[in-house]
Each structure stands twice: as C-alpha cells, then as structure tokens.
Coordinates of N, CA, C and O in Angstrom, one line a residue:
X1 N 11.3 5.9 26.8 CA 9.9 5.8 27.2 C 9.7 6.7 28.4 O 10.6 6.8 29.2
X2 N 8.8 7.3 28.6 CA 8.4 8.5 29.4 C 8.1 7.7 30.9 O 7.3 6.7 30.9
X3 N 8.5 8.1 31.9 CA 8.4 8.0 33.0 C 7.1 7.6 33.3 O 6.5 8.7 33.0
X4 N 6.0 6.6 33.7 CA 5.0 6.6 34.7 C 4.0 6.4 33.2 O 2.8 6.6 33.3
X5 N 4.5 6.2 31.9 CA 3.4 5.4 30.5 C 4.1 3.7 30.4 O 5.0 3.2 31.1
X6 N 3.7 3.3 29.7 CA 3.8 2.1 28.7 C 3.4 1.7 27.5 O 2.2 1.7 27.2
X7 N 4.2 1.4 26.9 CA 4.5 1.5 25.6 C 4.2 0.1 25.0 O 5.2 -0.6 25.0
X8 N 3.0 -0.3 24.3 CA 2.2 -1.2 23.8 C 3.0 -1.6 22.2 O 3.0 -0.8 21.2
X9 N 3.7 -2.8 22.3 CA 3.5 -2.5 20.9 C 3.4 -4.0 20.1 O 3.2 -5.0 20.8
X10 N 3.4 -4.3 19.0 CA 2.8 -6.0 18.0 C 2.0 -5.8 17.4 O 1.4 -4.8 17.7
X11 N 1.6 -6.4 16.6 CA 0.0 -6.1 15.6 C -1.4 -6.2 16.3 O -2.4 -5.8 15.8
X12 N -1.3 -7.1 17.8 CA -2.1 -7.3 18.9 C -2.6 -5.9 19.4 O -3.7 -5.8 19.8
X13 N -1.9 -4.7 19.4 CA -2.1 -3.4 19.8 C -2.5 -2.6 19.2 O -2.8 -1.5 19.8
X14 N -2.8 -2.6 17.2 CA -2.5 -1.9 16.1 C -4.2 -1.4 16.5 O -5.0 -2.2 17.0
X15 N -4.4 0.0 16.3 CA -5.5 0.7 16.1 C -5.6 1.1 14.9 O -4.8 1.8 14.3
X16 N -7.1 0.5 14.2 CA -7.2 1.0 13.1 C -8.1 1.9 12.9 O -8.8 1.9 13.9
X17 N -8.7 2.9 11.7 CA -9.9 3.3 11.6 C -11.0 2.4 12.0 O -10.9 1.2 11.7
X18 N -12.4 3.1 12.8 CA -13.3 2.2 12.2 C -14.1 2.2 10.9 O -15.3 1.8 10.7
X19 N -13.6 2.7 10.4 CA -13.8 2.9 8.8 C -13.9 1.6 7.7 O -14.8 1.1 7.0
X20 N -12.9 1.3 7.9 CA -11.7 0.0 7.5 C -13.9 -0.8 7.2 O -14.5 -0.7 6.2
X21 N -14.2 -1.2 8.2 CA -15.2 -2.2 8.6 C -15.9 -2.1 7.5 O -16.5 -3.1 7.0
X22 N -16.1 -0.9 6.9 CA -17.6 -0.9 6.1 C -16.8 -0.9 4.4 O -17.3 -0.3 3.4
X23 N -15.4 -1.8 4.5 CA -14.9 -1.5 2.9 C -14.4 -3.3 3.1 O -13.7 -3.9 2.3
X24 N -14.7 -3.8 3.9 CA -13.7 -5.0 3.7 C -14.3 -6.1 3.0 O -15.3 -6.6 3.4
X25 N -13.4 -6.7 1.7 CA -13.9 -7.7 1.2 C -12.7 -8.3 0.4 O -11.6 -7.9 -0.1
X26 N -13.2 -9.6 0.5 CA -12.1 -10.6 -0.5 C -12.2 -10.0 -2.0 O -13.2 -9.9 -2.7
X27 N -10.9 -9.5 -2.4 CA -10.8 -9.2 -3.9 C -10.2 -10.8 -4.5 O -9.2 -11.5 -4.0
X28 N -11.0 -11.0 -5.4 CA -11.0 -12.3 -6.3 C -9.7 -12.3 -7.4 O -9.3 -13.5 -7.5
X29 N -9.3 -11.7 -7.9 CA -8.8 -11.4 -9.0 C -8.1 -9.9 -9.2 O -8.5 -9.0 -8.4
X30 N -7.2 -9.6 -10.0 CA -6.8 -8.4 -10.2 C -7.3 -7.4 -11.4 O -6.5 -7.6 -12.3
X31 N -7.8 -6.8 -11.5 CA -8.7 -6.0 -12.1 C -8.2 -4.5 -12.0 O -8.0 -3.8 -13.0
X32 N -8.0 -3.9 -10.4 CA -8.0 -2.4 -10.7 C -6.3 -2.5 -9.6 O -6.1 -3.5 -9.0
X33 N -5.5 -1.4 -9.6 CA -4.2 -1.1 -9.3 C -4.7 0.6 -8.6 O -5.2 1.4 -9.3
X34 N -4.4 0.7 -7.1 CA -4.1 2.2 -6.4 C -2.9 2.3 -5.9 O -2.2 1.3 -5.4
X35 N -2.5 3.8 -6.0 CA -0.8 3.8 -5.6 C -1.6 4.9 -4.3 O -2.5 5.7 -4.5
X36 N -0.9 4.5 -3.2 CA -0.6 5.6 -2.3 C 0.8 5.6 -1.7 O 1.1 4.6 -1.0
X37 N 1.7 6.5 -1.7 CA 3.2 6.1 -1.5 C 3.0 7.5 -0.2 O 3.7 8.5 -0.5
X38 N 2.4 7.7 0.8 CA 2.2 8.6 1.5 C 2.2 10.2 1.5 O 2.5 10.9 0.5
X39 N 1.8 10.6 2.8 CA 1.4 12.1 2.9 C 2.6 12.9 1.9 O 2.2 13.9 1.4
X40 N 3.3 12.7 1.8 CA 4.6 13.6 1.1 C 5.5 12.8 -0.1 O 6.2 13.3 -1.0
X41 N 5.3 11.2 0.3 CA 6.3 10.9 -0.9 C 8.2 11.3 -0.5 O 9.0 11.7 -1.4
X42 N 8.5 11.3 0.6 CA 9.8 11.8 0.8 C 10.7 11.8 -0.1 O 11.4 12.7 -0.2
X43 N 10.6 10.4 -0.9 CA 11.7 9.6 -1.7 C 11.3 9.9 -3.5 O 12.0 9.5 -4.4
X44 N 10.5 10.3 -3.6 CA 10.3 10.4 -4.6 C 9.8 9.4 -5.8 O 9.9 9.6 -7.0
X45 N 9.1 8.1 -5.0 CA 8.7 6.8 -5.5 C 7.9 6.9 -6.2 O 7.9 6.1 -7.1
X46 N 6.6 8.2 -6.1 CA 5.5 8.0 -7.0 C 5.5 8.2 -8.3 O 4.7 7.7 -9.0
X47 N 6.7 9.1 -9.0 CA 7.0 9.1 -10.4 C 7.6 7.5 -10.8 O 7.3 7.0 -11.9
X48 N 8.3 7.0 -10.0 CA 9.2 5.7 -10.6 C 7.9 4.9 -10.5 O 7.9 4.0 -11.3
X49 N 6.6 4.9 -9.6 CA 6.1 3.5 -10.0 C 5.1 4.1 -11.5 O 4.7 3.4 -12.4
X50 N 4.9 5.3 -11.4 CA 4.3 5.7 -12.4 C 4.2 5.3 -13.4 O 3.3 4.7 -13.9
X51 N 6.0 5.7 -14.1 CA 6.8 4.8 -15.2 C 6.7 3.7 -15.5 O 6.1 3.3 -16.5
X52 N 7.2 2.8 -14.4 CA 7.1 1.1 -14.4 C 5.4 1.1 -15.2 O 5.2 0.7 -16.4
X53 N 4.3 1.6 -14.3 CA 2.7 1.8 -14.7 C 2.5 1.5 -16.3 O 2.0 0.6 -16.9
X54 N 3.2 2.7 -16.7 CA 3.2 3.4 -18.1 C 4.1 2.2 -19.5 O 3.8 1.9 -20.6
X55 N 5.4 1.8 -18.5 CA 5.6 0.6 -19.3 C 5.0 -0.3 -19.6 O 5.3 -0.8 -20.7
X56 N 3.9 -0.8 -18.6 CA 3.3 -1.8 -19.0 C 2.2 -1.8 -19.3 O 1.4 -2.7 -19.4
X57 N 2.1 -0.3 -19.3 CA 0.4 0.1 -20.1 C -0.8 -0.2 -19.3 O -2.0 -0.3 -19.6
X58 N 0.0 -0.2 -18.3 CA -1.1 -0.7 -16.7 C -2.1 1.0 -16.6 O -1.7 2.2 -16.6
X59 N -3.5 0.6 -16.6 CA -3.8 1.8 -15.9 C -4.0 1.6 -14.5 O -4.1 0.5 -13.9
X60 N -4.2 3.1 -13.7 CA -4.1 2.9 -12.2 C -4.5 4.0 -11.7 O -4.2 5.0 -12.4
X61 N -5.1 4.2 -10.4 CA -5.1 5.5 -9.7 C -4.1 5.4 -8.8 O -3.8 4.4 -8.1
X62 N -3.7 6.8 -8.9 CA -2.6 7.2 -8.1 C -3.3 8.2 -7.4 O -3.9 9.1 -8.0
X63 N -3.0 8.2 -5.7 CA -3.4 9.1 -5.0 C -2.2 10.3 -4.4 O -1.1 9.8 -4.0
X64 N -2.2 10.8 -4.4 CA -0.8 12.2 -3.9 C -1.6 12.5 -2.6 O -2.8 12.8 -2.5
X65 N -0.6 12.4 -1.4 CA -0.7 12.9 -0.5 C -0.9 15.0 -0.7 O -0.7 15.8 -1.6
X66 N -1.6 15.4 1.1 CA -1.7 16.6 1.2 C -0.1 17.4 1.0 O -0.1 18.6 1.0
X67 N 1.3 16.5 0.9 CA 2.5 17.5 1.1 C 3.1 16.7 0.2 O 4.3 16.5 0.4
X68 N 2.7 16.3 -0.7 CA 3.4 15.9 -2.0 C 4.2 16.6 -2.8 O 3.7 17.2 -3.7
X69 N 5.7 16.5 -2.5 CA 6.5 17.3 -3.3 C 7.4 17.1 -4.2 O 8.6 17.4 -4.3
X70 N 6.9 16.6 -4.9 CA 7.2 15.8 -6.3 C 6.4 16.1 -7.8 O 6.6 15.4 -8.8
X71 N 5.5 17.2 -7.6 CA 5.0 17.9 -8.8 C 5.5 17.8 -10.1 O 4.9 17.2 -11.1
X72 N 6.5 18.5 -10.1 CA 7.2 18.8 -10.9 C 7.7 17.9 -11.6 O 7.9 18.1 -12.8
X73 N 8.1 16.6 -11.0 CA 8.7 15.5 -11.9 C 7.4 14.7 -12.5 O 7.4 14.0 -13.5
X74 N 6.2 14.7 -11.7 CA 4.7 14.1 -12.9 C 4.5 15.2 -13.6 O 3.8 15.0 -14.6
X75 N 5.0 16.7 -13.6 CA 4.3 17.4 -15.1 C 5.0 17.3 -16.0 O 4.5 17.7 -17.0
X76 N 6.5 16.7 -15.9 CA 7.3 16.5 -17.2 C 7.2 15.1 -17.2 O 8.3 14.7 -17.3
X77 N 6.2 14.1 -17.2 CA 5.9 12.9 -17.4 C 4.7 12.8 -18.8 O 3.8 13.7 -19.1
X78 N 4.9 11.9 -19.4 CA 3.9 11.5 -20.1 C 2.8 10.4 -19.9 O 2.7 9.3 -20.5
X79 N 2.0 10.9 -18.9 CA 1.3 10.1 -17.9 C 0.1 9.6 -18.4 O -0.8 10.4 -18.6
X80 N 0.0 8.1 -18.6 CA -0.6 7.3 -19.6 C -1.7 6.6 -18.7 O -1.3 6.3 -17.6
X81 N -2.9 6.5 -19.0 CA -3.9 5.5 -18.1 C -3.6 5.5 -17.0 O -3.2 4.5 -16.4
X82 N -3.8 6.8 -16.3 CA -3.2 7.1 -14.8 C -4.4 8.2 -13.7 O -4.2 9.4 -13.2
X83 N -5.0 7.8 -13.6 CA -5.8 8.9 -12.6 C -5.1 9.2 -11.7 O -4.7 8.3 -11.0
X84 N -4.8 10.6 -11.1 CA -4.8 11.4 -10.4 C -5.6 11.6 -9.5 O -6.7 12.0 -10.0
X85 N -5.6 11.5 -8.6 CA -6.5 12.0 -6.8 C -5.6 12.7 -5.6 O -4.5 12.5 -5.1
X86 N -6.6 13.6 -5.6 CA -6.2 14.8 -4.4 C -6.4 16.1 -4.1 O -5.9 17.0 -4.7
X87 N -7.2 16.1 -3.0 CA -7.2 15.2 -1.9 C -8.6 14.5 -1.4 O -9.6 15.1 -1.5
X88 N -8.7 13.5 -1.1 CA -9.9 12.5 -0.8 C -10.3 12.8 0.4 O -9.8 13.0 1.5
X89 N -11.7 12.6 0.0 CA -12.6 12.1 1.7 C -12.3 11.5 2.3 O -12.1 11.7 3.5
X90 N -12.0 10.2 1.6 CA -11.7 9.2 2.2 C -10.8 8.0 1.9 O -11.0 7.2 1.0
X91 N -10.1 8.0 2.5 CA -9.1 6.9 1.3 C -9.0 5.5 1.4 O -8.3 4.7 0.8
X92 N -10.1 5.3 2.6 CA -10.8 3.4 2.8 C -11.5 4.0 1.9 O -10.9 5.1 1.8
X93 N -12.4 4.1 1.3 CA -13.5 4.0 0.1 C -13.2 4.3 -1.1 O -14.1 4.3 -2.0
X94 N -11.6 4.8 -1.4 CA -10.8 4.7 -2.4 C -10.6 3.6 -3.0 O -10.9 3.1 -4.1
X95 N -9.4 3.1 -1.6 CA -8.9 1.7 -1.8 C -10.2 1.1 -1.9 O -9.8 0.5 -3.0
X96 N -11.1 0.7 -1.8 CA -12.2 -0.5 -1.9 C -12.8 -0.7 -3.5 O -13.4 -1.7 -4.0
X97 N -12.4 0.6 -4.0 CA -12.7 0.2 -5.6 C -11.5 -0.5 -6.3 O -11.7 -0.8 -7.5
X98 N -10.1 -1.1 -5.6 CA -9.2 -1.7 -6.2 C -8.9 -3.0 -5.7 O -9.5 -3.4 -4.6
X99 N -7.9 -3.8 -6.4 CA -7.8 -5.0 -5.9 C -6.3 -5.1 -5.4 O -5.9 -5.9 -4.5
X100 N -5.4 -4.1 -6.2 CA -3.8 -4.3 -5.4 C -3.5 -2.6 -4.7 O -3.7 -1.6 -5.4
X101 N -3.2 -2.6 -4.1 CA -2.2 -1.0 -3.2 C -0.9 -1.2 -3.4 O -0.2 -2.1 -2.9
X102 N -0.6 -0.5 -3.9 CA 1.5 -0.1 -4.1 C 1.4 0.6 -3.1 O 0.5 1.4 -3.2
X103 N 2.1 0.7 -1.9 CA 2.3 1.4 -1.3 C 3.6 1.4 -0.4 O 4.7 1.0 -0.8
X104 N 3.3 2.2 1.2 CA 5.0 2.3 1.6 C 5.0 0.9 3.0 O 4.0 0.2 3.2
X105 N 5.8 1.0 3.4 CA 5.6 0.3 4.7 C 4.9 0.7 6.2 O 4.7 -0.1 7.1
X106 N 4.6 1.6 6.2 CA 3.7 2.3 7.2 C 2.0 2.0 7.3 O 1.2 1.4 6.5
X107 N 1.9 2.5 8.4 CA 0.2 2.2 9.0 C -0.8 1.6 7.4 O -1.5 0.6 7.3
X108 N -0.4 2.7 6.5 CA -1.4 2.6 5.4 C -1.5 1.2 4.7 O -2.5 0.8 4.0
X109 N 0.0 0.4 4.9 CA 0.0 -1.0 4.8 C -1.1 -2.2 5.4 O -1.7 -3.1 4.9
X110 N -0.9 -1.6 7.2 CA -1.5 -2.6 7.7 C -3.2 -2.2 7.8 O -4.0 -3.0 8.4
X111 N -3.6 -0.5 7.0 CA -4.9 -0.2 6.9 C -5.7 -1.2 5.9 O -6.8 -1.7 6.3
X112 N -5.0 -1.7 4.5 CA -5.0 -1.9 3.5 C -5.3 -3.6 3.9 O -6.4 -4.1 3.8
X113 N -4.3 -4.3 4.4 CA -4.8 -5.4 5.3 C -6.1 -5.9 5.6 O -6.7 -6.8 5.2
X114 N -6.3 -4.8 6.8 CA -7.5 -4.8 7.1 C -8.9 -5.0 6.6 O -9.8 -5.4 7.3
X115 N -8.9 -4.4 5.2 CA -9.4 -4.2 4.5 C -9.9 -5.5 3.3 O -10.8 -5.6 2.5
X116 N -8.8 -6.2 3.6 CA -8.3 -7.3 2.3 C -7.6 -7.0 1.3 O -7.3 -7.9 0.5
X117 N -7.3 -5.8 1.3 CA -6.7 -5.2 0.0 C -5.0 -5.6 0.4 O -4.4 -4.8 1.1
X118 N -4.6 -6.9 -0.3 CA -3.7 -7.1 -0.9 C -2.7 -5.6 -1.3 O -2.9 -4.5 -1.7
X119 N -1.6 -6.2 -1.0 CA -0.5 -5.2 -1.3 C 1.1 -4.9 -1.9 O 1.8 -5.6 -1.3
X120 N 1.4 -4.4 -2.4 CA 2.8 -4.7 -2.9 C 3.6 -3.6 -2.2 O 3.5 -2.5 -2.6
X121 N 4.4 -3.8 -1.2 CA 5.0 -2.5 -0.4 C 6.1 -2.0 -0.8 O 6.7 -2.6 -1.7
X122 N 6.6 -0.9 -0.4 CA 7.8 -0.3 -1.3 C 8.4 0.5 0.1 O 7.9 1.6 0.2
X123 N 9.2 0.2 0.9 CA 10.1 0.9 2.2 C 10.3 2.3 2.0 O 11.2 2.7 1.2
X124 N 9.6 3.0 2.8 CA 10.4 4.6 2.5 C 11.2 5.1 3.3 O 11.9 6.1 3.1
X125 N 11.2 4.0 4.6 CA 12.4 4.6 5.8 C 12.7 3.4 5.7 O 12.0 2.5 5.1
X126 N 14.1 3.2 6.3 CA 14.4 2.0 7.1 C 13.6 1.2 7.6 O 13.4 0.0 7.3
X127 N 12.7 2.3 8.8 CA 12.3 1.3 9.7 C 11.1 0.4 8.9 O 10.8 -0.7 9.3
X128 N 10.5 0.9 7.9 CA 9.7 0.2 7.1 C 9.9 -1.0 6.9 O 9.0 -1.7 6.9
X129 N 11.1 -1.4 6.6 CA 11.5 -2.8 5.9 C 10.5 -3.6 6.6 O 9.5 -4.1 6.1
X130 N 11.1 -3.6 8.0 CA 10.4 -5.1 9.0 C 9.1 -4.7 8.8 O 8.6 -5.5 9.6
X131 N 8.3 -4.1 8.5 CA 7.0 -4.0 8.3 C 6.2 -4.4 7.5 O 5.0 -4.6 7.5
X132 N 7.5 -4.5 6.3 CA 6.8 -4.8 5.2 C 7.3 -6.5 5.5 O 6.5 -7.4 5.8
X133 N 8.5 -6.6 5.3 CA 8.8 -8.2 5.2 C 8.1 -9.0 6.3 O 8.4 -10.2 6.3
X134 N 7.1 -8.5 7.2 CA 6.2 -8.9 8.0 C 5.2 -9.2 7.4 O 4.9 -10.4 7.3
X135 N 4.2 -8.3 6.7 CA 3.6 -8.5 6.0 C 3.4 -9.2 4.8 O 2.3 -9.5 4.4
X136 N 4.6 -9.4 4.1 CA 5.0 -10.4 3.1 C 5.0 -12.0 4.2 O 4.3 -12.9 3.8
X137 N 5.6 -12.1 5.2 CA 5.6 -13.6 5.8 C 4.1 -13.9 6.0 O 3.6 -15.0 5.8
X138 N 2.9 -12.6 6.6 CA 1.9 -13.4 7.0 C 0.6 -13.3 5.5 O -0.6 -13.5 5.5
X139 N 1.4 -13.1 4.5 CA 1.1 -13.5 3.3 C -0.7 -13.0 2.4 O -1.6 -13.5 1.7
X140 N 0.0 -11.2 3.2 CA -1.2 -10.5 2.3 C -0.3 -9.1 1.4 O -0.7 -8.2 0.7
X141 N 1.1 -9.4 1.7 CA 1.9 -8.7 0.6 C 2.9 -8.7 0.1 O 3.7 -9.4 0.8
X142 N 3.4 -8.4 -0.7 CA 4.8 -8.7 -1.2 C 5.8 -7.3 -1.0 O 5.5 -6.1 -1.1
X143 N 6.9 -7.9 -0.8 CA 7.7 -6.4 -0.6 C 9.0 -6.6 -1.7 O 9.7 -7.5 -1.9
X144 N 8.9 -5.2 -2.2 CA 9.3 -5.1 -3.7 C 10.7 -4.3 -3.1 O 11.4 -3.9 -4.1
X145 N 11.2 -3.9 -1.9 CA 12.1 -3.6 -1.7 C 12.2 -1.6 -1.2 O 11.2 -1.0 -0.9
X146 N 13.4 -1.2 -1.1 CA 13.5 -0.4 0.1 C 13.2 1.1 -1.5 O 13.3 0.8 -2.7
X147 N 12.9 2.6 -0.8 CA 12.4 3.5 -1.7 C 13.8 3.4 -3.2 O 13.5 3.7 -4.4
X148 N 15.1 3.1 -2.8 CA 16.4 3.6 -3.8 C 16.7 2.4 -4.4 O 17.7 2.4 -5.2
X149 N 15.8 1.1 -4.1 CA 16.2 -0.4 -4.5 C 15.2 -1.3 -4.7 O 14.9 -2.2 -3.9
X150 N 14.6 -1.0 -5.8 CA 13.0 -2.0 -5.4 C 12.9 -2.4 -7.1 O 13.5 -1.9 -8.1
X151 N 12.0 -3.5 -7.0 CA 11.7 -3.7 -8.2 C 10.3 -4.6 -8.3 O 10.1 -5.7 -8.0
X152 N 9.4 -3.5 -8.8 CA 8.2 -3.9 -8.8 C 7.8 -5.3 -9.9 O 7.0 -6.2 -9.6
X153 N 8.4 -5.1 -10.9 CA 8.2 -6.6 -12.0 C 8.2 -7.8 -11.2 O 7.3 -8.7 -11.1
X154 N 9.5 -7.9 -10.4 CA 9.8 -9.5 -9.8 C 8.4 -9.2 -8.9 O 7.4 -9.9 -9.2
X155 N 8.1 -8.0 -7.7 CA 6.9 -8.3 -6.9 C 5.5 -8.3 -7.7 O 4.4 -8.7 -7.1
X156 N 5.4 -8.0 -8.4 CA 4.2 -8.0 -9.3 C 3.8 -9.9 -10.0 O 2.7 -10.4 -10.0
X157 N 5.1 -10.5 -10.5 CA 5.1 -11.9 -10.4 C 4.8 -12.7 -9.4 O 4.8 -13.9 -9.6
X158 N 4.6 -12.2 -8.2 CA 4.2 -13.1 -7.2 C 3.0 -13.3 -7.0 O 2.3 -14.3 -6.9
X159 N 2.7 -11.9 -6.9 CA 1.3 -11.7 -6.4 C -0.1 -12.9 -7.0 O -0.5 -13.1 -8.1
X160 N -0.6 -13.2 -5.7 CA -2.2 -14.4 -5.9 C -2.7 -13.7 -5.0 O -2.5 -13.6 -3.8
X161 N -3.7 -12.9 -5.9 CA -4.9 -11.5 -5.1 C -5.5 -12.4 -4.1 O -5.4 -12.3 -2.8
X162 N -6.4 -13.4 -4.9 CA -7.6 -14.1 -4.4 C -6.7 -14.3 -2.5 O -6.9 -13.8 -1.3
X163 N -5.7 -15.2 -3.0 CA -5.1 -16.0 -1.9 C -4.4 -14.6 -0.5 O -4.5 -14.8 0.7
X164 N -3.9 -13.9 -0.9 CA -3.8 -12.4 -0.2 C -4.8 -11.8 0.9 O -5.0 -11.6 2.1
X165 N -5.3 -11.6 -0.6 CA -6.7 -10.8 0.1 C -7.4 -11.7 1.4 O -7.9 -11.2 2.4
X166 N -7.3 -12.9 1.2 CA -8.0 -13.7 2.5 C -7.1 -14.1 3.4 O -7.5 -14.6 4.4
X167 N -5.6 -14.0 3.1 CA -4.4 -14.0 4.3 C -5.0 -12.8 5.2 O -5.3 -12.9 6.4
X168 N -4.9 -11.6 4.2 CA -5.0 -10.3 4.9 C -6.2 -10.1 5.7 O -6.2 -9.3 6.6
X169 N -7.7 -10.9 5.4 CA -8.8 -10.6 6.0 C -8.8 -11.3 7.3 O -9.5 -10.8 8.2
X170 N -7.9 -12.8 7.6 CA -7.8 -13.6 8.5 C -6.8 -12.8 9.5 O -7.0 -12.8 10.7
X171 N -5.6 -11.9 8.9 CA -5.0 -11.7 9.6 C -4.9 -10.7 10.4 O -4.3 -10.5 11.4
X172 N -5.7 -9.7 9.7 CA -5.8 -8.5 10.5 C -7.3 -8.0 10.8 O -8.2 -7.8 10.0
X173 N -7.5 -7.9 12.1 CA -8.9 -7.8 12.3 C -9.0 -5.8 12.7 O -8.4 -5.4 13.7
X174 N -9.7 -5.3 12.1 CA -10.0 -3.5 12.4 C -10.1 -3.3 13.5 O -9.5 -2.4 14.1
X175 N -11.2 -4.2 14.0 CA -11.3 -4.0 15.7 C -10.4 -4.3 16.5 O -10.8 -4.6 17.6
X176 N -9.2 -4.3 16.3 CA -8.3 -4.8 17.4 C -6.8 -5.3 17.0 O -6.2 -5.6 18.0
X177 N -6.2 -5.4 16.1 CA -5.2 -6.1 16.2 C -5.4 -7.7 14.6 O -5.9 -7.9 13.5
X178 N -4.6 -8.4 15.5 CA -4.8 -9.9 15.1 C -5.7 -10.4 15.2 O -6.5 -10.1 16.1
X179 N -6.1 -11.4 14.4 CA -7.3 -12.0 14.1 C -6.7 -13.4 15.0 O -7.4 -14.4 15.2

C-alpha cells in the first residue's frame, strides 16, 4: 500500500457504473442466455461455453471483448444459435435484454448483480474464485468452477432466476456498495 493512501476494500466500497440504474430489473424466468467471459478471454473459455451452448441447442449471445484472442478457435467451430457482439455501446443495455450472464469472476460479475441479472460465474484467475463463491453464498450466482475445471451442466441445474435475480437486486445496490 502506498505511503500516505488507504486502501478501501468489501462490497460496502464497490463502485459501479451509474448506468447499471437505468437496466435493473427482476428477471422472472429464463428465457434469454449472454456470455461475457472478458476484455481478452485469457483462458480461452468462450469457445468451451460455446460448445456446451451448441450441445444443448441453447441459443445465446455471446459478447467478445475489445482484445479477444481466441478467433481462430470460433472460426473452426460450427456455431449454432449463437449471436456474436463486438464491440458494444454499451454492455448494461446488452445484459438487460437477458435473464442469465456466464461470465468470469471479476467487476462484470458484481456489474451483472447490480442489475439483477443472475449469473453463472466461471474463474479466470485465481483470485476470482472468492468472488465468485461469494456471490454464489449471497445467492445471485452460481459458480461453475475455475477457467481449466468447470462444469457448466451441474451449475446450470441450480440455477432459480426468479429467486437470483431478487438476491442480486437486495444485495447489491449501484449507488454504493451493499444494500
């Protein structure tokens, strides 16, 4: 920690957009599926949830970050009921046309929160885990495990949108932190 700052930190401190405010609502039911697996995708997760997608004949939008380097492995895919996005205006007014986010353990988790939007998290660093298994205990997501070890089927069986979505709307408030 730098000499003569202080260093805030808990979900009591979390700065969100004020964006978040003008998308938030209880999703009732599951209806629509968005992937955002971040700016780059380090790990290479967004082809694997693709697949899993395509198995189950799920359609879904999938967003690609601005440094996504993983091209190559969606053009030799046979990419079934899958929209493609990139790059967006805005990606609170993305997420608000869906009812679940696959995503990683970072900020865009606890954006998604905010929002009500229910989530299934997928760790792309370490330090993600406690972030996600955080957000799985205060019960607006499920975490399907770390980027090399995950399995979306068992977290996709869990998931109760309705009951989520209003964990996540109680729990995370845009303007500030905790609710």
């Amino acid at each position: 920690v730098a000499e003569g700052r202080e260093v805030l930190t808990g979900i009591e401190y979390l700065v969100l957009s004020d964006e978040i405010n003008q998308y938030r609502r209880v999703r009732e039911q599951l209806n629509s599926i968005v992937v955002s697996l971040g700016g780059s995708d380090t790990h290479g997760v967004t082809p694997q949830v693709i697949e899993w997608l395509n198995r189950r004949k799920s359609s879904a939008t999938v967003i690609l970050g601005p440094g996504f380097q993983h091209q190559d492995s969606l053009d030799r895919m046979g990419i079934k009921n899958i929209s493609i996005k990139s790059p967006l205006k805005s990606l609170h007014a993305e997420f608000c046309k869906h009812d679940l986010l696959i995503t990683g353990g970072g900020l865009t988790a606890f954006e998604a929160a905010g929002a009500g939007l229910p989530t299934i998290t997928i760790a792309n660093e370490e330090w993600e885990i406690d972030h996600a298994k955080y957000l799985e205990r205060v019960g607006c997501s499920v975490y399907a495990g770390i980027h090399n070890s995950f399995d979306l089927t068992e977290a996709y069986q869990r998931l109760r949108i309705r009951k989520m979505s209003k964990n996540a709307m109680n729990f995370v408030n845009p303007d500030g932190g905790a609710t």
